[in-house]
mmCIF file of N, CA and C in Angstrom:
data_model
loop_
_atom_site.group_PDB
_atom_site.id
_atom_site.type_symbol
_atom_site.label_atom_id
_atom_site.label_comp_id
_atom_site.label_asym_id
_atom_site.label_seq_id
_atom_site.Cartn_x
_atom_site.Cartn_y
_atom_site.Cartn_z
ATOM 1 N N UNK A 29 14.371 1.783 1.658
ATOM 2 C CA UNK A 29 13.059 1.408 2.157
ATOM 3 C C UNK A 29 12.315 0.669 1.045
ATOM 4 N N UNK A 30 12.112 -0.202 1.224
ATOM 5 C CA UNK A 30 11.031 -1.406 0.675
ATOM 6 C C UNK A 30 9.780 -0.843 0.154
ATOM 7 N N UNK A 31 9.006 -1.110 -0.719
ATOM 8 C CA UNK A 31 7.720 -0.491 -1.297
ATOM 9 C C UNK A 31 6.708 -0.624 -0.256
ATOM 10 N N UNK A 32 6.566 -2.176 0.155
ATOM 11 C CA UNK A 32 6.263 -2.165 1.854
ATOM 12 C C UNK A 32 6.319 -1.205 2.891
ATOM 13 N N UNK A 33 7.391 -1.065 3.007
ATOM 14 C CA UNK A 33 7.884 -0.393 4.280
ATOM 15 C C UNK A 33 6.875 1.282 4.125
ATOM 16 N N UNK A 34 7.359 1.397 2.491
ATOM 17 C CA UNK A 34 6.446 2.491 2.255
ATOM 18 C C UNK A 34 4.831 2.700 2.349
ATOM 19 N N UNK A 35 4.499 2.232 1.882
ATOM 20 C CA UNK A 35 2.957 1.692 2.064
ATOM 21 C C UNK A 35 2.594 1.661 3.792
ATOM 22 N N UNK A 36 3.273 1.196 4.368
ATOM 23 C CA UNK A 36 3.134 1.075 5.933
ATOM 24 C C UNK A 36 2.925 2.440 6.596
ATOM 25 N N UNK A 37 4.543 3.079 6.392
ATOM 26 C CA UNK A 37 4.569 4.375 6.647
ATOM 27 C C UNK A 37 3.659 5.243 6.386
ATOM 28 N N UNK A 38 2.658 5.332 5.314
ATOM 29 C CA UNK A 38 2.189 6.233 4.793
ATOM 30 C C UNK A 38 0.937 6.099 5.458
ATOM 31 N N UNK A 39 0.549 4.849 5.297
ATOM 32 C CA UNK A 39 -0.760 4.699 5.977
ATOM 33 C C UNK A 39 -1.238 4.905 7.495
ATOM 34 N N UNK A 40 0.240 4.626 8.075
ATOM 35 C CA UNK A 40 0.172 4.978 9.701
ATOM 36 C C UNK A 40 -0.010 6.587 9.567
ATOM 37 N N UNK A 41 0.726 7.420 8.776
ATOM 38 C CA UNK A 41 0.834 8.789 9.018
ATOM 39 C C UNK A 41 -0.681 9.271 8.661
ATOM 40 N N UNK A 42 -1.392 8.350 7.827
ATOM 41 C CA UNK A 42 -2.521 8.808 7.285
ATOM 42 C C UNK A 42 -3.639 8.649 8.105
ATOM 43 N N UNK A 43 -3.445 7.423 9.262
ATOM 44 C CA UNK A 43 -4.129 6.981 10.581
ATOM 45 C C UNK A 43 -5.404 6.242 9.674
ATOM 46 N N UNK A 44 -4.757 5.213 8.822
ATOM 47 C CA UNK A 44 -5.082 4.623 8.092
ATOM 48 C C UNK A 44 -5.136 2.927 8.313
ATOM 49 N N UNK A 45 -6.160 2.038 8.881
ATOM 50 C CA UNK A 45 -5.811 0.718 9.547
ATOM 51 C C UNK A 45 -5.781 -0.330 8.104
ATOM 52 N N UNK A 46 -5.156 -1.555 8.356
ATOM 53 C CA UNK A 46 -4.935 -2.783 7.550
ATOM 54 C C UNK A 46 -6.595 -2.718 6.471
ATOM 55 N N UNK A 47 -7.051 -3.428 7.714
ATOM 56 C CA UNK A 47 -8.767 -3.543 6.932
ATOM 57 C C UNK A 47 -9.236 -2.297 6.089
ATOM 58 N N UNK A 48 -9.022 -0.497 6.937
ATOM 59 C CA UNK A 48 -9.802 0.073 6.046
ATOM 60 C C UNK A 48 -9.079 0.462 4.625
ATOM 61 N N UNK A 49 -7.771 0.281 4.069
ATOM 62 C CA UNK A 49 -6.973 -0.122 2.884
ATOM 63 C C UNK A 49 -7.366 -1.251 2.562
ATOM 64 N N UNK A 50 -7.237 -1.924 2.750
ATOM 65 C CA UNK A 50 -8.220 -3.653 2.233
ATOM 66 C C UNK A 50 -9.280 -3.065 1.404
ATOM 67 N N UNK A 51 -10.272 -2.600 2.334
ATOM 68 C CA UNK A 51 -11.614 -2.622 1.780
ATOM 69 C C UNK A 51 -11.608 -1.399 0.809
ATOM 70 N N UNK A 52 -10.768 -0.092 1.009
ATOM 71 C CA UNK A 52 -10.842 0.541 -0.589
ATOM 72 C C UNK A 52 -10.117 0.065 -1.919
ATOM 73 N N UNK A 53 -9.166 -1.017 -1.636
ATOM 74 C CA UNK A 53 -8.779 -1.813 -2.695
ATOM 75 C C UNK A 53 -9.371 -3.250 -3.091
ATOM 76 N N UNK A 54 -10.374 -3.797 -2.327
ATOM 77 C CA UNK A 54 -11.305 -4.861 -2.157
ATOM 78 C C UNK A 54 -10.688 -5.774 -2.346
ATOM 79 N N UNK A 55 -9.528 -5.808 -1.216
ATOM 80 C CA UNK A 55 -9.225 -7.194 -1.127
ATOM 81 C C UNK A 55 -8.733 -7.164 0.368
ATOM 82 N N UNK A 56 -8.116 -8.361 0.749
ATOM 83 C CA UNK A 56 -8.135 -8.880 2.136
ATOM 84 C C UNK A 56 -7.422 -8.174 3.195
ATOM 85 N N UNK A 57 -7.267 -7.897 4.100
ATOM 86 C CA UNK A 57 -6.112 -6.765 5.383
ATOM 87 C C UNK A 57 -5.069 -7.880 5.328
ATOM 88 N N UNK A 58 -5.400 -9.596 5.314
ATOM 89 C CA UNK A 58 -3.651 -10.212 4.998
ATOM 90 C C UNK A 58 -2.902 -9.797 4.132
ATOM 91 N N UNK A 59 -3.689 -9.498 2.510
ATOM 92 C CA UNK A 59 -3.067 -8.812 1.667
ATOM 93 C C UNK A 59 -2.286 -7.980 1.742
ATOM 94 N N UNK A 60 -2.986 -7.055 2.278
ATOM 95 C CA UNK A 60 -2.316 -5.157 2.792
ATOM 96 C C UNK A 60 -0.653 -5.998 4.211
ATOM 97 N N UNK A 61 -1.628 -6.672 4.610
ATOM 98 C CA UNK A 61 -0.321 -7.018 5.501
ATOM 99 C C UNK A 61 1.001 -8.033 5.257
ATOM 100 N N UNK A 62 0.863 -8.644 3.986
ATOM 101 C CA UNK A 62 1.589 -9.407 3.461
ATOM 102 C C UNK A 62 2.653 -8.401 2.449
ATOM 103 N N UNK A 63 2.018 -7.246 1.780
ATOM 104 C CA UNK A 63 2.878 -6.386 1.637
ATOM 105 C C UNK A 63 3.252 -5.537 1.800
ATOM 106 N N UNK A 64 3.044 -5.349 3.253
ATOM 107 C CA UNK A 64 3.845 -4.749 4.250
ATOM 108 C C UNK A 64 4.973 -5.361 5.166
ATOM 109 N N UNK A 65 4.873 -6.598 4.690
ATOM 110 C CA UNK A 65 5.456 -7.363 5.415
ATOM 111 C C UNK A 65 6.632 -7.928 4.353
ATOM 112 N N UNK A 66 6.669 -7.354 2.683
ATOM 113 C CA UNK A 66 7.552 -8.120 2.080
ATOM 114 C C UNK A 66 7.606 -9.154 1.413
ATOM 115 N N UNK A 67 6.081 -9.852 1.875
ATOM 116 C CA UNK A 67 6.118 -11.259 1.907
ATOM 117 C C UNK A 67 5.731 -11.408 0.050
ATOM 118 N N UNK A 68 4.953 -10.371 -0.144
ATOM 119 C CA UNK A 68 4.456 -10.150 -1.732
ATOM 120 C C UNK A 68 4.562 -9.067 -2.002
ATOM 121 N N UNK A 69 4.884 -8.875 -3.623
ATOM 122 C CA UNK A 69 5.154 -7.871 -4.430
ATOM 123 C C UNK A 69 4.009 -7.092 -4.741
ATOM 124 N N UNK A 70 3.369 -5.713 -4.606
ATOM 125 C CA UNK A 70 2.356 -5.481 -5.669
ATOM 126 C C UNK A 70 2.704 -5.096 -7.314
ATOM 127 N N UNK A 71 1.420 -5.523 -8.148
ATOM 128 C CA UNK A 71 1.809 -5.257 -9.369
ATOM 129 C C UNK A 71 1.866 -4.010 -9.588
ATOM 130 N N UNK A 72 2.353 -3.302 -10.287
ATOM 131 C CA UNK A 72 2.423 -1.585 -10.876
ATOM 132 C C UNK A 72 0.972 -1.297 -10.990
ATOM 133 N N UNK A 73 -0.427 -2.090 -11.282
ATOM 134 C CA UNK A 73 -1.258 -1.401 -10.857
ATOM 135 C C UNK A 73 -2.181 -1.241 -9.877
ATOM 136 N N UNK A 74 -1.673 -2.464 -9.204
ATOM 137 C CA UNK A 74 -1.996 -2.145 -7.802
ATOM 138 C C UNK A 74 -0.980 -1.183 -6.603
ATOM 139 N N UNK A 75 -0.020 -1.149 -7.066
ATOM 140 C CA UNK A 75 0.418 -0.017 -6.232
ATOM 141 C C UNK A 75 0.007 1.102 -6.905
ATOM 142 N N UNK A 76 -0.410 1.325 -7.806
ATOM 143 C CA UNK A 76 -1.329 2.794 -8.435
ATOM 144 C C UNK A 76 -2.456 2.822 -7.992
ATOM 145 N N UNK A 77 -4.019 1.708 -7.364
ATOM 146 C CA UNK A 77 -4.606 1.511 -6.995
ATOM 147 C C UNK A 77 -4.095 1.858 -5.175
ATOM 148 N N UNK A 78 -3.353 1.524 -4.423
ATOM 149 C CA UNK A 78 -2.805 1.748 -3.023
ATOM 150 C C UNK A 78 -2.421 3.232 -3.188
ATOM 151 N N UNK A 79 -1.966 3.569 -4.211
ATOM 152 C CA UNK A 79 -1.442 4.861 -3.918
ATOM 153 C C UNK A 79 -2.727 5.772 -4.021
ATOM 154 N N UNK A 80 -3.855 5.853 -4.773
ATOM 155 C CA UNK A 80 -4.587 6.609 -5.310
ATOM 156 C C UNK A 80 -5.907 6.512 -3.596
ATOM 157 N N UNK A 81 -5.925 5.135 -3.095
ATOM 158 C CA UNK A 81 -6.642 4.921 -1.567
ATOM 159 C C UNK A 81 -5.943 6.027 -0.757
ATOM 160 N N UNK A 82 -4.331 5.407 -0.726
ATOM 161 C CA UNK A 82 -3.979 6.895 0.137
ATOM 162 C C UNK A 82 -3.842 8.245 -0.124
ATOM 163 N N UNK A 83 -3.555 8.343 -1.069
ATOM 164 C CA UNK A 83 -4.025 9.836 -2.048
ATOM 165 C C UNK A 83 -2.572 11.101 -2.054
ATOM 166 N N UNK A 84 -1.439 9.734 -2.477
ATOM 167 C CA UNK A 84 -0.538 9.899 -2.731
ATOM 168 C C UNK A 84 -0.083 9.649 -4.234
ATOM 169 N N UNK A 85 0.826 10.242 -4.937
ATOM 170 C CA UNK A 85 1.826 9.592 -5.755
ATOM 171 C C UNK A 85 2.361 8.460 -5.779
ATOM 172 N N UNK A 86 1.862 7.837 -7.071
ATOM 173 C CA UNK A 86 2.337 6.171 -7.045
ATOM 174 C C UNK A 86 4.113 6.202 -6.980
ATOM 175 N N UNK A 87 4.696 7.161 -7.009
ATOM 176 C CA UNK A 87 5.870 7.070 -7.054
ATOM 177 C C UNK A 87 6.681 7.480 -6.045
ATOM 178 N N UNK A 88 5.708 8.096 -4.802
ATOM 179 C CA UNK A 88 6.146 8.064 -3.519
ATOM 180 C C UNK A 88 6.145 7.078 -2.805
ATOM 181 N N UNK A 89 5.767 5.443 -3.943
ATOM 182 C CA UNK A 89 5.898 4.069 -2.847
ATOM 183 C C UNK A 89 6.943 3.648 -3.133
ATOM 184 N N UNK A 90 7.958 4.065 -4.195
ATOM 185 C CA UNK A 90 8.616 3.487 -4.656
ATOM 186 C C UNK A 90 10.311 4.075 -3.694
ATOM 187 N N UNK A 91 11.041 3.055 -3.536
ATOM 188 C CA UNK A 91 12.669 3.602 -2.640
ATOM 189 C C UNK A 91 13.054 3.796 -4.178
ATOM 190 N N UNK A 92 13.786 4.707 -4.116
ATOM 191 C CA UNK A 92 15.336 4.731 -5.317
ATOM 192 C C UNK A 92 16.250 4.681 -4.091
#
């Protein structure tokens, strides 16, 4: 599973929409949906920033 894919998952389980992740990381719902979609990488501190919105472990976005 993709860091994406993760991020997706988590946020659906969290009943968590595009925009309201956008707006606790203050940036755009294309954003949130562009890497969910693969299309872009986040940097290590923005997936620490995504992880800390959903109020998870930055290292539960990560596949091994």
């Amino acid at each position: 599973m993709s860091i994406g894919n993760s991020i997706k998952k988590i946020r659906l389980e969290k009943n968590i929409k595009q925009n309201e992740l956008a707006k606790k990381l203050n940036v755009s719902a294309s954003m949130i949906a562009q890497y969910e979609s693969g299309e872009r990488n986040p940097k290590r501190e923005t997936v620490e920033k995504i992880a800390a919105a959903l109020e998870v472990d930055p290292f539960s976005l990560y596949s091994f």
